[in-house]
Structure formats: structure tokens, C-alpha cells
Coordinates of C-alpha atoms in Angstrom, one line a residue:
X1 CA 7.2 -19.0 17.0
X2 CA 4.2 -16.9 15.8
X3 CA 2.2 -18.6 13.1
X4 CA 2.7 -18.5 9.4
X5 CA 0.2 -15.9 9.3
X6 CA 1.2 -13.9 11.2
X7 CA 4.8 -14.4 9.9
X8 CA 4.2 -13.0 6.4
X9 CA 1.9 -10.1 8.0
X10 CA 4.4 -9.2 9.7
X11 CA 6.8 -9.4 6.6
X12 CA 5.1 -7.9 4.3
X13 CA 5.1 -4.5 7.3
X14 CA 8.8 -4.9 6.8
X15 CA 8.9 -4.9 3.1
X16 CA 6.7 -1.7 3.2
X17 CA 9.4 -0.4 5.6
X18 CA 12.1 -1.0 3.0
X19 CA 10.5 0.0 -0.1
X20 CA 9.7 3.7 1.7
X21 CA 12.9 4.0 3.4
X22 CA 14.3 3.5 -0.9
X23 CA 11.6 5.3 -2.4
X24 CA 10.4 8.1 0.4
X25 CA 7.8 9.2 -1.9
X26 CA 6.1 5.7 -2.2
X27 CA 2.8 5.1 -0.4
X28 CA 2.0 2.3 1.4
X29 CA -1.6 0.7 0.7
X30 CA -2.5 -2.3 1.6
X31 CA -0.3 -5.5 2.7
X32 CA -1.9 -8.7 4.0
X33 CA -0.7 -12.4 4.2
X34 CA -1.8 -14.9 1.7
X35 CA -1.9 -18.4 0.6
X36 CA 1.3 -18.8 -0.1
X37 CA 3.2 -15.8 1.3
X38 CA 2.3 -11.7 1.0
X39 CA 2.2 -8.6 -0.9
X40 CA 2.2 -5.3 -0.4
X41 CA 0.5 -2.4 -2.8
X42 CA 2.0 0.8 -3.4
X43 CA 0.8 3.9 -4.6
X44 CA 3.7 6.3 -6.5
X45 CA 5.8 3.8 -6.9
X46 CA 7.5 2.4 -10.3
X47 CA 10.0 -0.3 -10.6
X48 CA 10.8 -3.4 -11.6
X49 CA 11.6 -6.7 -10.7
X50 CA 15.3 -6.0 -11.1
X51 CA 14.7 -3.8 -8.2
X52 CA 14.0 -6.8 -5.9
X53 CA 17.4 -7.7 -4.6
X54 CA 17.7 -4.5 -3.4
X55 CA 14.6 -4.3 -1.4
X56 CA 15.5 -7.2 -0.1
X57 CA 18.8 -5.9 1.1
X58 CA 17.3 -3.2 3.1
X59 CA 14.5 -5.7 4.6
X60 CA 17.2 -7.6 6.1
X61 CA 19.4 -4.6 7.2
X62 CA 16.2 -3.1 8.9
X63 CA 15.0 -6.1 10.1
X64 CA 18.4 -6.6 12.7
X65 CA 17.3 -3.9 15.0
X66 CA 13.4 -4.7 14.5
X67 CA 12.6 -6.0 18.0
X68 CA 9.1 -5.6 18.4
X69 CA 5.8 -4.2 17.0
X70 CA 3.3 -1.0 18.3
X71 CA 0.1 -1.8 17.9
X72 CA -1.7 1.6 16.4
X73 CA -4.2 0.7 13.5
X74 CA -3.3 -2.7 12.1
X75 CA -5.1 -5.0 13.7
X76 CA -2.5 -7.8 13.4
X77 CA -1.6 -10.3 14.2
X78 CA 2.5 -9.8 14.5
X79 CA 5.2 -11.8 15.5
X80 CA 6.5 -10.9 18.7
X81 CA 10.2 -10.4 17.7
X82 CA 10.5 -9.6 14.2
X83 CA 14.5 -9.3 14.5
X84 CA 14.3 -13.0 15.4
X85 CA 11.8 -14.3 13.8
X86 CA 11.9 -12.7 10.1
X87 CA 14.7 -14.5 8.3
X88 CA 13.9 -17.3 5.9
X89 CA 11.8 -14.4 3.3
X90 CA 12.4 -13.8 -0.9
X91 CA 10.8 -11.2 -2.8
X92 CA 9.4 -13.1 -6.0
X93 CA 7.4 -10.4 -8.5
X94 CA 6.1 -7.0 -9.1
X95 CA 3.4 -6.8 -10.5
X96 CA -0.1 -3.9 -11.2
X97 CA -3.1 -4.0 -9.0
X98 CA -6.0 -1.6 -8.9
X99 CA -7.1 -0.6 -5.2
X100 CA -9.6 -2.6 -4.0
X101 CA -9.5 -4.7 -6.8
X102 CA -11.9 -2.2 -8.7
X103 CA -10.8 -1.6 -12.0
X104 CA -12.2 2.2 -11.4
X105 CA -9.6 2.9 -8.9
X106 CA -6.3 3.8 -9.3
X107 CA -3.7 1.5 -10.8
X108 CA -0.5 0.0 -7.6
X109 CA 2.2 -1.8 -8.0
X110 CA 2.0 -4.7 -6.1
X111 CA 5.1 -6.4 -4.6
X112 CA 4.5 -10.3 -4.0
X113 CA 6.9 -12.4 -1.5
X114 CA 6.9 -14.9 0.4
X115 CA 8.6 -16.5 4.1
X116 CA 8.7 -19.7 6.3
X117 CA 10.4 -20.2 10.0
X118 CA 12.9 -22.2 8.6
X119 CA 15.6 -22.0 5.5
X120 CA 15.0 -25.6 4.6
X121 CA 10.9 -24.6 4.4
X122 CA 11.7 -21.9 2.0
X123 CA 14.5 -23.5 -0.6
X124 CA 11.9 -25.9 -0.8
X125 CA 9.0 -23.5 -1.4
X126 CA 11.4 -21.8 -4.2
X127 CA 11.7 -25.3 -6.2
X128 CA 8.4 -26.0 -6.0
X129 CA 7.9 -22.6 -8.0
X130 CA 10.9 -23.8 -10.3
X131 CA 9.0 -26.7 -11.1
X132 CA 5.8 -25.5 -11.1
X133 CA 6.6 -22.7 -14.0
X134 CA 7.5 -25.9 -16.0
X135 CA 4.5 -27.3 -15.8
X136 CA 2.4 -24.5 -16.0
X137 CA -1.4 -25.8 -17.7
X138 CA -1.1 -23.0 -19.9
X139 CA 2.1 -23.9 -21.5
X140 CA 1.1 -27.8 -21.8
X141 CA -2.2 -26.8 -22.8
X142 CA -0.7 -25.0 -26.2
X143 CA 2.0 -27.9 -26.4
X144 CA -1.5 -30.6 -26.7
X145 CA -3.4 -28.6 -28.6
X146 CA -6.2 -28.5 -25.5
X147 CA -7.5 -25.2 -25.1
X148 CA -6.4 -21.4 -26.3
X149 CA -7.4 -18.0 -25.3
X150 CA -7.5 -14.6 -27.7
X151 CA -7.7 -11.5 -26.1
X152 CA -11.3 -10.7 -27.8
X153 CA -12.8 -12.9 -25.0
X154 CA -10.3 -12.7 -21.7
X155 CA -11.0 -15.5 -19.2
X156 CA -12.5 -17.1 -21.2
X157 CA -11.3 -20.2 -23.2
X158 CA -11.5 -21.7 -26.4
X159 CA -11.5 -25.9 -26.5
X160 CA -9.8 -27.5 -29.7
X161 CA -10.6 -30.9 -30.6
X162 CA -8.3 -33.1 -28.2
X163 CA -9.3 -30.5 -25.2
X164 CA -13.2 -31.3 -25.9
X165 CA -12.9 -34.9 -26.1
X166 CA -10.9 -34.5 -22.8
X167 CA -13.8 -32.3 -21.4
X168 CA -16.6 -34.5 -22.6
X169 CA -14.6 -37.6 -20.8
X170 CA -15.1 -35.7 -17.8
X171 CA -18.5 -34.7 -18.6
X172 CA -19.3 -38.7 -19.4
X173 CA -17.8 -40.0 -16.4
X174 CA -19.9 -37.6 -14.1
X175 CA -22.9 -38.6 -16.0
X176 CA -22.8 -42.1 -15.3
X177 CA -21.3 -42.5 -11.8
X178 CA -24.2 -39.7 -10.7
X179 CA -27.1 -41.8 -12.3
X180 CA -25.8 -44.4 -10.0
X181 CA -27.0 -42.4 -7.1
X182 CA -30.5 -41.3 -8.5
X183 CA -28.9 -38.1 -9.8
X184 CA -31.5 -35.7 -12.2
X185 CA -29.6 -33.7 -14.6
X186 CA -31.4 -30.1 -16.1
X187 CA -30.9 -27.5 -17.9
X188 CA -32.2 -23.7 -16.9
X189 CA -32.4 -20.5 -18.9
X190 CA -28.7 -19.0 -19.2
X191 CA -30.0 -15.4 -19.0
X192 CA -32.2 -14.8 -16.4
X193 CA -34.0 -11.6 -14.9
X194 CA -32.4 -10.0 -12.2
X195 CA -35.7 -10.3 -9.9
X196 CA -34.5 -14.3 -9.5
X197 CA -31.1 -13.0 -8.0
X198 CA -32.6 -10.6 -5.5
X199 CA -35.4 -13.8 -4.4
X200 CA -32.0 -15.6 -4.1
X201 CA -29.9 -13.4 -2.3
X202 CA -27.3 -13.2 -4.5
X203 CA -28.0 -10.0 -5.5
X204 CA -27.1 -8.2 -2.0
X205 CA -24.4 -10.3 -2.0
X206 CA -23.0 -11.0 -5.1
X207 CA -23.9 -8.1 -7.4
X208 CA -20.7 -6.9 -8.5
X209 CA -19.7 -10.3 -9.5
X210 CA -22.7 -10.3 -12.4
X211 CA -22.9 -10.0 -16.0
X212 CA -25.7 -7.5 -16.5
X213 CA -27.6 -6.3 -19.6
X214 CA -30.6 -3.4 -19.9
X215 CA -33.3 -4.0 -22.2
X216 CA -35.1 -1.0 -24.2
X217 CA -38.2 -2.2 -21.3
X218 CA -35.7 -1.1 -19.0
X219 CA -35.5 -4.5 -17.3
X220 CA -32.6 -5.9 -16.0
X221 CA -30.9 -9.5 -17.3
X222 CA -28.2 -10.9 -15.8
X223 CA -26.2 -13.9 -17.3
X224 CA -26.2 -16.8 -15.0
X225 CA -23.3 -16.6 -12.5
X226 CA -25.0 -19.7 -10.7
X227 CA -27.4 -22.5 -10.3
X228 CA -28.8 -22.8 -7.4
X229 CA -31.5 -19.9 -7.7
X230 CA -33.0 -22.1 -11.0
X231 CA -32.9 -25.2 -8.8
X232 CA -35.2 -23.9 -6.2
X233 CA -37.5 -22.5 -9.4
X234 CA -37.7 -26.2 -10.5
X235 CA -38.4 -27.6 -7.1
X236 CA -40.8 -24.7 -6.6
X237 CA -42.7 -26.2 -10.3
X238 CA -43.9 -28.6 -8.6
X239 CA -46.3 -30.1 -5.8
X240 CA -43.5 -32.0 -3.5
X241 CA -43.8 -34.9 -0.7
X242 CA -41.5 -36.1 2.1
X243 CA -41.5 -39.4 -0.7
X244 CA -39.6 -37.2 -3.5
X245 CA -37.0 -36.6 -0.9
X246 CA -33.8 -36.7 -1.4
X247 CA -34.7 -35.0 -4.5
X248 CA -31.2 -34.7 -6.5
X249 CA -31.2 -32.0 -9.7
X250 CA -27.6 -31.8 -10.9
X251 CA -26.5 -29.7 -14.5
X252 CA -23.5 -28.5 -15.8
X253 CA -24.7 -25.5 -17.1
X254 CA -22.2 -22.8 -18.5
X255 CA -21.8 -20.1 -16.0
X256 CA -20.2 -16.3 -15.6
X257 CA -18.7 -14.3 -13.5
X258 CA -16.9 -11.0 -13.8
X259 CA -13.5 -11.8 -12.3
X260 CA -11.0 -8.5 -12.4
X261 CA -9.4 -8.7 -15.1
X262 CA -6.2 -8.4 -12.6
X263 CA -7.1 -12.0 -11.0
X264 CA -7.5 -14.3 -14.2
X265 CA -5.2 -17.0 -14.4
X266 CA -5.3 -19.6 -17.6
X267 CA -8.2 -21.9 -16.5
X268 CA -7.3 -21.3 -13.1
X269 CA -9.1 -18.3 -12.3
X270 CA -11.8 -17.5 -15.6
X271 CA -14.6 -15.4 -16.8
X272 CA -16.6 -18.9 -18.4
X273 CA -16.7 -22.1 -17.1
X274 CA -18.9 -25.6 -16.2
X275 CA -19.5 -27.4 -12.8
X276 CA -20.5 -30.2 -12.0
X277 CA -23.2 -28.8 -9.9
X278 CA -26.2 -30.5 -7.6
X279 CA -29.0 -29.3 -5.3
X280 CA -29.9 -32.3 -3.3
X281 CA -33.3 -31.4 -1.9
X282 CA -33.6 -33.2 1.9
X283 CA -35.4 -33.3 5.1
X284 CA -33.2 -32.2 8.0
X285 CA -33.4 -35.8 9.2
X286 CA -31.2 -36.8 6.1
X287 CA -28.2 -34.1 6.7
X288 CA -26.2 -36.7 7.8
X289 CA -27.0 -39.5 5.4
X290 CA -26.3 -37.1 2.2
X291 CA -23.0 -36.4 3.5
X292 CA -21.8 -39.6 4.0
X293 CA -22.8 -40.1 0.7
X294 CA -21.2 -37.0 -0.9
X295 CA -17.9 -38.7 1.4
X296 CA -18.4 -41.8 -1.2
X297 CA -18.6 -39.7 -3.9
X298 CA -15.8 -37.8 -3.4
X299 CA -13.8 -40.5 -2.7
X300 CA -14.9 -42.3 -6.0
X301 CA -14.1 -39.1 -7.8
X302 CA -10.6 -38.3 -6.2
X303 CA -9.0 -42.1 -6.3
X304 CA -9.6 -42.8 -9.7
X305 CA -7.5 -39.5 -10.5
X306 CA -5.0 -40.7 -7.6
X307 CA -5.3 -37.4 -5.7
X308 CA -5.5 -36.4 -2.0
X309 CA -7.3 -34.8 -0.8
X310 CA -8.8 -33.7 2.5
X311 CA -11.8 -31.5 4.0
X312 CA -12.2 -28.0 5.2
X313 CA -15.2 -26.7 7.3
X314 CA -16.0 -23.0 6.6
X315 CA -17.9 -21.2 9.3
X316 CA -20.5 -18.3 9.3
X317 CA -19.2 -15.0 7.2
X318 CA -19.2 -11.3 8.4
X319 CA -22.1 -10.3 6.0
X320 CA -24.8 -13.7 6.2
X321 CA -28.3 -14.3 5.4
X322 CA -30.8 -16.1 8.2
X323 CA -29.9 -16.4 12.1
X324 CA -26.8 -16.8 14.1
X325 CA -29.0 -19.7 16.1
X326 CA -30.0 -21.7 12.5
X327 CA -26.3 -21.2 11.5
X328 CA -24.8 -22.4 15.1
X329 CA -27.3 -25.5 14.4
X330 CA -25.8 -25.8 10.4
X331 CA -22.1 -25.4 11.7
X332 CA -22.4 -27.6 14.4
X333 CA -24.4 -30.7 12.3
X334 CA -21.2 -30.2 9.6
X335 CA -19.0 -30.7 12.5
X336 CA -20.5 -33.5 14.1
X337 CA -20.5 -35.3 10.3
X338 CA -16.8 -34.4 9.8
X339 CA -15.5 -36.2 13.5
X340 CA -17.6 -38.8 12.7
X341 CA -16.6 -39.7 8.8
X342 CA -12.5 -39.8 10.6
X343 CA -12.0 -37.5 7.4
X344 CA -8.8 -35.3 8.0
X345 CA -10.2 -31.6 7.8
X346 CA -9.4 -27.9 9.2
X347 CA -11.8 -24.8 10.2
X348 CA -11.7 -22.0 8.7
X349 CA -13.4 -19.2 10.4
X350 CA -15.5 -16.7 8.5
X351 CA -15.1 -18.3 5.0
X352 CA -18.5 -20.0 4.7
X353 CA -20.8 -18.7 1.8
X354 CA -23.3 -16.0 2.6
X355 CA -26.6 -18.9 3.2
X356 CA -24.5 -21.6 5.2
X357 CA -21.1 -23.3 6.1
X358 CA -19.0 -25.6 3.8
X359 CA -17.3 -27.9 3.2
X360 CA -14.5 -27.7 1.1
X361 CA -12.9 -30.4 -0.9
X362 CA -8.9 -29.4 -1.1
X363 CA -6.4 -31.4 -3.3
X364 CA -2.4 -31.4 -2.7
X365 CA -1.3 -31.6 -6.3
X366 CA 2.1 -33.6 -7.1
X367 CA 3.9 -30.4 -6.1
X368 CA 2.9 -30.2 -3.0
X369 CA 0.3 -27.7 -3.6
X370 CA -2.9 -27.3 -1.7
X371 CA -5.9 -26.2 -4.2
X372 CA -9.8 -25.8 -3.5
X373 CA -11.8 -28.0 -6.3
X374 CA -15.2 -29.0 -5.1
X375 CA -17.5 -27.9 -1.9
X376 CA -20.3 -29.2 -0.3
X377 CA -22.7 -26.8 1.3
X378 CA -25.8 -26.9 3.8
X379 CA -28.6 -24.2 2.8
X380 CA -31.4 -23.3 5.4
X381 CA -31.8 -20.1 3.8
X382 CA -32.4 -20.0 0.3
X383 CA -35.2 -22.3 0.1
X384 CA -37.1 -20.3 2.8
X385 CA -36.7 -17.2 0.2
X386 CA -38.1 -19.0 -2.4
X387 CA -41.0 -20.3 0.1
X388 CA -40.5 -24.0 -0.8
X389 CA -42.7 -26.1 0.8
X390 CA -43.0 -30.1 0.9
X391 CA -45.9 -32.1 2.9
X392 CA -44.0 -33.2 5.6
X393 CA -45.1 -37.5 6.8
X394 CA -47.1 -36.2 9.6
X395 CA -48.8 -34.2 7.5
X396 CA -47.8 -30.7 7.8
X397 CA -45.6 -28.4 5.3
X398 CA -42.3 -27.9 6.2
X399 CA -39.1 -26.4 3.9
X400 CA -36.6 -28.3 2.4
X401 CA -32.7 -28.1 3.4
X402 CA -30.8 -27.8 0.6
X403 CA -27.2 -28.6 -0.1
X404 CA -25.2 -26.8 -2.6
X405 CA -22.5 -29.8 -4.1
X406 CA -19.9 -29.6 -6.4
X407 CA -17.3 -32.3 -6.6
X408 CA -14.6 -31.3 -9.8
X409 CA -15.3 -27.6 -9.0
X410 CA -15.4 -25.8 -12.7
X411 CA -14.4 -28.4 -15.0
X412 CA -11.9 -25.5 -16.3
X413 CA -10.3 -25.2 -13.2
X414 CA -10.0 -28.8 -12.7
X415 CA -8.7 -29.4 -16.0
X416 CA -6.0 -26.7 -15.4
X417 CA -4.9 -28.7 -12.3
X418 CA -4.6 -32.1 -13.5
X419 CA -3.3 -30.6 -15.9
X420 CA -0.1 -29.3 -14.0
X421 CA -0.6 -32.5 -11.6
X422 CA 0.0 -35.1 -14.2
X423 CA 2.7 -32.6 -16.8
X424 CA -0.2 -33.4 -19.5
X425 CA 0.2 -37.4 -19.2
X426 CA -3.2 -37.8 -18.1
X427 CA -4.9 -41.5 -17.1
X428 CA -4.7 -42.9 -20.5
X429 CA -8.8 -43.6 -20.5
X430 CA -9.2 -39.7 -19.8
X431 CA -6.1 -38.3 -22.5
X432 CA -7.6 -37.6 -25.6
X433 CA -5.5 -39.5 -27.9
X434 CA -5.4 -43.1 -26.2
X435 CA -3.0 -44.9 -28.6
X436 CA -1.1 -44.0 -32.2
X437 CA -0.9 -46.3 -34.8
X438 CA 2.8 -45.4 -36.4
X439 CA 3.7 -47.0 -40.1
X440 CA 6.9 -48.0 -40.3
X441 CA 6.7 -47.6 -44.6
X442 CA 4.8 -46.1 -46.8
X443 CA 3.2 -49.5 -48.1
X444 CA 1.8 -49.9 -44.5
X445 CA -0.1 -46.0 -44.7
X446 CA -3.4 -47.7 -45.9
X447 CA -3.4 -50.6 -43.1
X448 CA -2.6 -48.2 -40.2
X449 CA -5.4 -46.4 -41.3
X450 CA -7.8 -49.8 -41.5
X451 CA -6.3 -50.1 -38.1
X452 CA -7.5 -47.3 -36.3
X453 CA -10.9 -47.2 -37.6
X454 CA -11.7 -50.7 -36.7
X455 CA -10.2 -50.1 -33.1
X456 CA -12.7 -47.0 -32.6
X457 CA -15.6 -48.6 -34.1
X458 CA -14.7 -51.8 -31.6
X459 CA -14.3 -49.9 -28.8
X460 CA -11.0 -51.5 -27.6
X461 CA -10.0 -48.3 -26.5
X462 CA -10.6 -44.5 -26.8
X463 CA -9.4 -41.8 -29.5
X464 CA -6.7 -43.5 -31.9
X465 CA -4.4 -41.3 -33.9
X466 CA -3.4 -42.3 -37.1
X467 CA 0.2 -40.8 -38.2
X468 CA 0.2 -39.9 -42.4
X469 CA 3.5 -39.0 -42.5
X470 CA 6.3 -41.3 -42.3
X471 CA 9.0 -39.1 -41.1
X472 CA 6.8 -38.2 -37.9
X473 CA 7.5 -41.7 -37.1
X474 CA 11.2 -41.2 -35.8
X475 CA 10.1 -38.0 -34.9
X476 CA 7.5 -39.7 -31.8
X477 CA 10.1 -42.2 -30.9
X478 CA 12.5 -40.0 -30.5
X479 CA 10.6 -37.1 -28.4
X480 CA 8.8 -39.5 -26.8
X481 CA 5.7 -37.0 -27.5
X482 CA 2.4 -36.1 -25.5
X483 CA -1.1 -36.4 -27.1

């Protein structure tokens, strides 16, 4: 049996097979596997999702005598007998995609689906998406009162009340936990000149990502799309010694990045957000040390939410910074750390970030689902760019190592995911209402009330909520109702 990759490649070649043998004057795009299946884009193409059963149809009918695959562009990889292989698939949306992703281009229509090797793999799948839709953050999100979004600002959210004390319990718990470990918490200019950005990197590499603005000077802003560049500039402030090291900045600085408007998703996939970020400053001696203690943190982090969660090494990327021998040295260090913590993690090739391999932190959510939150990345490039220099204890200068550490990811996107993970009953000390006080009469409206504000002021517990209205009363014992 080929693997899964290749499975929904190959599916998603028979799906463009059956949508041009319907529609002859539909061009086929682009069609790769993804996370949890495939899609395929179409130029000249219009239909609708009531059209799926009948794509479907003729996948299935083509598929029979399907036996094996020519190898003439595509580079693959195939299964090597599609008529025996390609049987447990299910069309699921349709949906508009630009080409490329570049809202310039023209508009496709995109046709998502998904497959497994076996039926029992795919029913499964398909109530997992059942489920999923009922939980969606977006719709609990509305329900609590969290967060909203208005189409003057897309991808980018709005917190009420209840979904800022939520936030700020995040926020507070990160705080604390990272003073523990001799954490440094900044702040850095939110608009920045572009010059940082090309010192950086990021520029070459992440330019069409950016939030730019033109002065009448005809200089070039950008708003910040990340932290790390300001990091080194605070490093750089100051005259360092092998005896500041580990030196750990962290911030949660508001950030943006120009997602396609096609790939925004709730809080999922957004325009705005927080992290959670650090720049641990080390010698190349402590590599190993900082890990283990990021493989605390982590764990400190994850258990209190009850999530699991395991690792994900991400190697060297077509387009890089630095040389293939300092980024065999980074990949193999990462390596050696990961066999030795006995930390279940994969490899996957290619998907490291442009100054140095990862590692990812990846949750399975109580649907099953895998999700990327934090990452933990080794830097021998940046800080070379930005010529940092500490006196080394023999007394030469050397450059630090960086390592680029996020542990909740964005807060939105987190937020989103426990979200869906816990339906909206969060831990009762993160929810933002942590008890009600209900009277039963109207006599006992000024107690409750006494009630409440004595609990906040003694700190027995977080946010209390007071109900004024007798006939609400009934109304929360009866739905049983989420705060």
C-alpha cells in the first residue's frame, strides 16, 4: 500500500480526470495532497457542491480500469495500482481560490476531498468532521460572548469582555511560570523601518507576507510581522559576557501578517495576533541544556490544559540562509536532543524556517486532530547578520546561538483550539465566568449581589457572575448554560 500521500496525490489526478471527462472545457491547475486529504483547482469551471455526487460517480467508474500511472511531468509520488488502491475517497466542498494564492491572479474553483486505505479510516474521518462543525470556535465563540469579527477588519478579531479576561488568564499564567525560569519580558516599536527586515532576512524571505507603508520621505515602514529582528536590536544595545548567558527576552507583542484573504479561518488562520514569544540568547555549549528545559516547559504548559502532544523536527528548506555544513551541525544537535529526551517526534523534511530547523510542538485535540501550536527553533544565522558579539570565557568574541521559542503559538490560534477541544467548558480557573451566584427570589437580589463582590474581593475564586433577573434562574438550570 502506497502512502497516504501519495494516496490522495494520486486521487486528487483522478478527480481531475472526472471533473474534465464532465466538464471538457475545464482546466486542470494545480492538485496536491494535504493535511487531511486533497484538492484540485480548476480554471473555467462553475459548479456547486450539489455537483459532488456526481463527480464522484465518474471517479469511481474511471477508477475500475485505472491500473497504473505514466510518469510525464508530475513528479509524484503515485500509487502503483490506482484501480486497487483508490477506493475509500469523498468529495467534501467546492470552494474559490486564486492561482498561486495571489489575489492578482485569476479566481479557480477549488474542489476539496479527502481518502484513506481503508473504509473503517474514512467513516471515521467523516464523523470527526460531523462533530467538528459542532464545535466549531467560531460558533462557541458568538454563543460565550468571546470574540467577534466585522468585515471592516478581516482576520482580525475583536475581544469582548469574557474573551479578554480569558486572554489575560493566559497572558498571566505565562507571565508567572516564565519568571520562574529567569525569563525578561519587552516591548519593541510595532512599526519598524524596513532596513531591520532586510538585516534580518526576512525581507528576501518573507516580503510578501508584510504590512507595508510609504512615507512622504519615501521611506519604507513595515508593521511588525515578528520579533525576533528587535530581539537581536536589544541584545545588540548592549556590551554582553559569556556571564549574561542564557540571556532570555520574551514579549507578547501584537503582530501582522498579510494572510490571503482565501486562507483566514476564525482565529485559526488571522491577519492580528499575540505569541508568546522568546529569544533565548546561548553559547553553543548550552544547546542542549535549553532544550531540555523548553521539554519542561512545554510539558508544564500542555498538562495543565490535559493535552497531547508530541514533537516534530523540521529540516533545512529549499530557499535557506547560512551553510549546508552549519545547518547539518543544527539538524543533527536537534536530533541528538530529540532521541535523547525519549520524546515521541517525526521528521519532516524541508519544513524548517529559512535561518534553522525546528521543532514543532503538535497537539491531538479531543477529535482526534493533529494541530501545530508552539515551535522551538535553533538560529546560527540571524545573530551573525546582526554582528552580535559576546566576550567569550577565554577571552575572545564569539556570536551567540539564538533559539526562536514559542510554546501557546498565537494566543488566537490557541484560544480557537481549546476552544473546539474543550466545546467552550474550559478549566474552570481559565473560563472567564468561574461561578454564578443565582437568587432564587426577588428578596435575595441584594445578598447575591453582597455575595459576589465579597468573593472577588477575597479571592476565593475568579470572575463571579451575578444573575439580576429572576426568571434567568430556571432558565440556567434548565440549559445547563456556558459562561
Amino acid at each position: 500500500m502506497a502512502n497516504l500521500n501519495n494516496l490522495r496525490h494520486s486521487t486528487s489526478h483522478l478527480l481531475a480526470a472526472a471533473v474534465t471527462s464532465l466538464w471538457p472545457k475545464a482546466k486542470p491547475t494545480l492538485g496536491p495532497p494535504i493535511e487531511d486529504g486533497f484538492y484540485y483547482d480548476f480554471a473555467d469551471l462553475t459548479i456547486s457542491e450539489e455537483d459532488l455526487p456526481k463527480i464522484e460517480t465518474k471517479m469511481r467508474e474511471l477508477v475500475k480500469n485505472w491500473d497504473s500511472f505514466e510518469k510525464i511531468e508530475c513528479r509524484g509520488g503515485h500509487v502503483d495500482q490506482p484501480s486497487k488502491e483508490i477506493k475509500y475517497f469523498k468529495l467534501l466542498s467546492v470552494a474559490g481560490a486564486y492561482w498561486r494564492g495571489s489575489e492578482k491572479n485569476p479566481m479557480l474553483t477549488r474542489i476539496y476531498g479527502t481518502v484513506f486505505p481503508t473504509q473503517k479510516e474514512l467513516d471515521e474521518y467523516l464523523t470527526m468532521l460531523e462533530e467538528a462543525k459542532k464545535g466549531d470556535h467560531r460558533k462557541i465563540g458568538k454563543e460565550l460572548e468571546l470574540f467577534m469579527f466585522h468585515e471592516t477588519a478581516p482576520g482580525m478579531a475583536y475581544w469582548l469582555p469574557k474573551g479578554v479576561k480569558l486572554y489575560l488568564q493566559l497572558v498571566d499564567f505565562w507571565r508567572k511560570e516564565h519568571e520562574k525560569y529567569n525569563y525578561q519580558e519587552i516591548v519593541s516599536p510595532l512599526i519598524n523601518k524596513k532596513e531591520l527586515y532586510e538585516t534580518s532576512g526576512h525581507w528576501d524571505h518573507y516580503k510578501e507576507y508584510m504590512f507595508l507603508s510609504e512615507t512622504e520621505e519615501g521611506e519604507t515602514y513595515v508593521l511588525k510581522p515578528m520579533n525576533c529582528p528587535n530581539a537581536m536590536v536589544v541584545f545588540a544595545s548592549s556590551t554582553r559576557s559569556y556571564r549574561d548567558l542564557p540571556l532570555k527576552l520574551s514579549d507578547t507583542d501584537t503582530l501582522h501578517r498579510f494572510e490571503r484573504s482565501g486562507t483566514l479561518s476564525g482565529l485559526l488562520r488571522i491577519r492580528e495576533f499575540r505569541q508568546d514569544d522568546a529569544h533565548i540568547f546561548i553559547e553553543e555549549n548550552q544547546i542542549k541544556e535549553t532544550y531540555k528545559e523548553l521539554f519542561e516547559i512545554t510539558e508544564k504548559f500542555y498538562s495543565i490544559f490535559g493535552l497531547k502532544y508530541r514533537f516534530r523536527l523540521g529540516t533545512r528548506p529549499e530557499k535557506f540562509m547560512g551553510e549546508r555544513k552549519t545547518w547539518d551541525k543544527a539538524e543533527a544537535e536537534l536530533k541528538e536532543i530529540l532521541e535523547t529526551s525519549g520524546e515521541e517526534y517525526s521528521i519532516l523534511e524541508g519544513d524548517g524556517a529559512f535561518y534553522g530547523p525546528k521543532i514543532d510542538i503538535l497537539m491531538k485535540d479531543s477529535l482526534g486532530r493533529d494541530w501545530q501550536m508552539g515551535t522551538l527553533q535553533l538560529d546560527f544565522q540571524i545573530p551573525k547578520r546582526f554582528n552580535l558579539k559576546y566576550s567569550a570565557k577565554d577571552g575572545t568574541t564569539k556570536t551567540p546561538v539564538v533559539v526562536h521559542r514559542v510554546v501557546y503559538g498565537s494566543l488566537e490560534r490557541f484560544i480557537g483550539i481549546i476552544t473546539e477541544h474543550f466545546g467552550g467548558a474550559f478549566p474552570v480557573w481559565l473560563s472567564p465566568v468561574q461561578a454564578k451566584v443565582l437568587p432564587i427570589t426577588e428578596r435575595n437580589l441584594d445578598y447575591a449581589k453582597k455575595v459576589g463582590k465579597r468573593d472577588r474581593q477575597g479571592k476565593d475564586y475568579g470572575p463571579v457572575k451575578v444573575e439580576d433577573f429572576i426568571s434567568g434562574v430556571r432558565k440556567e438550570i434548565d440549559e445547563k448554560s456556558l459562561d
